[in-house]
PDB file of C-alpha atoms and ligand atoms in Angstrom:
ATOM      1  CA  MET A1091     124.776-196.719 -48.124  1.00 55.00           C
ATOM      2  CA  SER A1092     125.603-197.547 -51.610  1.00 58.00           C
ATOM      3  CA  GLU A1093     129.223-196.466 -52.625  1.00 62.00           C
ATOM      4  CA  GLU A1094     129.930-194.011 -55.097  1.00 62.00           C
ATOM      5  CA  ARG A1095     131.710-195.778 -58.326  1.00 69.00           C
ATOM      6  CA  LYS A1096     132.909-193.648 -61.392  1.00 82.00           C
ATOM      7  CA  LEU A1097     131.379-195.696 -64.084  1.00 87.00           C
ATOM      8  CA  ILE A1098     132.726-195.227 -67.481  1.00 91.00           C
ATOM      9  CA  CYS A1099     130.784-195.782 -70.989  1.00 91.00           C
ATOM     10  CA  SER A1100     132.213-198.829 -72.998  1.00 89.00           C
ATOM     11  CA  LYS A1101     131.275-196.824 -76.142  1.00 92.00           C
ATOM     12  CA  CYS A1102     132.512-193.453 -75.716  1.00 95.00           C
ATOM     13  CA  GLY A1103     134.844-193.807 -72.588  1.00 95.00           C
ATOM     14  CA  ALA A1104     133.160-190.966 -71.022  1.00 95.00           C
ATOM     15  CA  GLU A1105     132.343-190.823 -67.211  1.00 94.00           C
ATOM     16  CA  LEU A1106     128.919-191.596 -66.589  1.00 93.00           C
ATOM     17  CA  VAL A1107     126.474-188.749 -64.615  1.00 92.00           C
ATOM     18  CA  LYS A1108     123.692-189.300 -62.387  1.00 91.00           C
ATOM     19  CA  ARG A1109     120.199-188.882 -64.112  1.00 88.00           C
ATOM     20  CA  GLN A1110     116.872-189.503 -63.036  1.00 86.00           C
ATOM     21  CA  VAL A1111     115.223-191.784 -66.085  1.00 79.00           C
ATOM     22  CA  MET A1112     111.874-192.990 -66.493  1.00 80.00           C
ATOM     23  CA  PHE A1113     111.368-196.389 -67.216  1.00 76.00           C
ATOM     24  CA  SER A1114     108.167-197.922 -68.360  1.00 79.00           C
ATOM     25  CA  TYR A1115     107.401-201.512 -67.450  1.00 74.00           C
ATOM     26  CA  MET A1116     103.577-203.177 -67.993  1.00 77.00           C
ATOM     27  CA  ARG A1117     102.401-199.899 -68.817  1.00 84.00           C
ATOM     28  CA  ARG A1118     103.583-198.470 -65.847  1.00 81.00           C
ATOM     29  CA  THR A1119     106.254-195.563 -65.460  1.00 83.00           C
ATOM     30  CA  PHE A1120     108.272-195.166 -62.783  1.00 79.00           C
ATOM     31  CA  GLY A1121     111.668-192.886 -62.401  1.00 82.00           C
ATOM     32  CA  HIS A1122     114.931-194.105 -60.739  1.00 79.00           C
ATOM     33  CA  GLU A1123     118.395-191.859 -60.686  1.00 86.00           C
ATOM     34  CA  VAL A1124     120.831-193.957 -62.720  1.00 85.00           C
ATOM     35  CA  PRO A1125     124.386-193.370 -64.075  1.00 89.00           C
ATOM     36  CA  VAL A1126     123.522-192.166 -67.851  1.00 90.00           C
ATOM     37  CA  CYS A1127     126.679-191.338 -70.492  1.00 93.00           C
ATOM     38  CA  PRO A1128     126.248-187.716 -71.281  1.00 93.00           C
ATOM     39  CA  LYS A1129     127.636-188.261 -74.542  1.00 95.00           C
ATOM     40  CA  CYS A1130     125.563-190.991 -76.251  1.00 94.00           C
ATOM     41  CA  GLY A1131     122.672-190.743 -73.548  1.00 89.00           C
ATOM     42  CA  LYS A1132     123.088-194.498 -72.748  1.00 85.00           C
ATOM     43  CA  ALA A1133     121.631-195.649 -69.318  1.00 83.00           C
ATOM     44  CA  TYR A1134     123.541-198.060 -67.317  1.00 80.00           C
ATOM     45  CA  ILE A1135     121.390-200.355 -65.356  1.00 75.00           C
ATOM     46  CA  SER A1136     122.875-202.945 -63.394  1.00 73.00           C
ATOM     47  CA  ARG A1137     121.432-206.362 -63.370  1.00 76.00           C
ATOM     48  CA  GLU A1138     120.491-205.828 -59.736  1.00 72.00           C
ATOM     49  CA  LEU A1139     118.374-202.787 -60.079  1.00 69.00           C
ATOM     50  CA  ALA A1140     116.678-204.166 -63.328  1.00 71.00           C
ATOM     51  CA  GLU A1141     115.575-207.219 -61.388  1.00 76.00           C
ATOM     52  CA  GLY A1142     114.962-205.186 -58.291  1.00 74.00           C
ATOM     53  CA  LYS A1143     112.678-202.829 -59.957  1.00 69.00           C
ATOM     54  CA  MET A1144     110.793-205.515 -61.823  1.00 66.00           C
ATOM     55  CA  ALA A1145     110.327-207.565 -58.798  1.00 71.00           C
ATOM     56  CA  GLU A1146     108.885-204.149 -57.200  1.00 72.00           C
ATOM     57  CA  VAL A1147     106.581-203.406 -60.288  1.00 67.00           C
ATOM     58  CA  GLU A1148     104.911-207.144 -59.921  1.00 71.00           C
ATOM     59  CA  VAL A1149     104.381-207.014 -56.199  1.00 72.00           C
ATOM     60  CA  LEU A1150     102.177-203.952 -57.039  1.00 71.00           C
ATOM     61  CA  LEU A1151     100.709-205.609 -59.500  1.00 71.00           C
ATOM     62  CA  GLU A1152      99.494-208.401 -57.784  1.00 75.00           C
ATOM     63  CA  ASP A1153      98.784-206.275 -55.011  1.00 70.00           C
ATOM     64  CA  LYS A1154      95.950-204.518 -56.698  1.00 62.00           C
TER      65      LYS A1154
HETATM   66 ZN1  LIG B 801     128.286-193.275 -74.107  1.00 79.97          ZN
END
């Protein structure tokens, strides 16, 4: 589905690797695979992903 694109850390210039990262939002925690810099550990989270996940979490909260 999604095309694999090489992402480079703007800080160290290292190639980002896919890692399972835990997010917490509104006291809920969820995991998602995102590109992470192996050097500085900075996770690259696209706006689309962030907004998509937030929307998902908000739906879950409303559904309770
Ligand atoms: Zn980095």
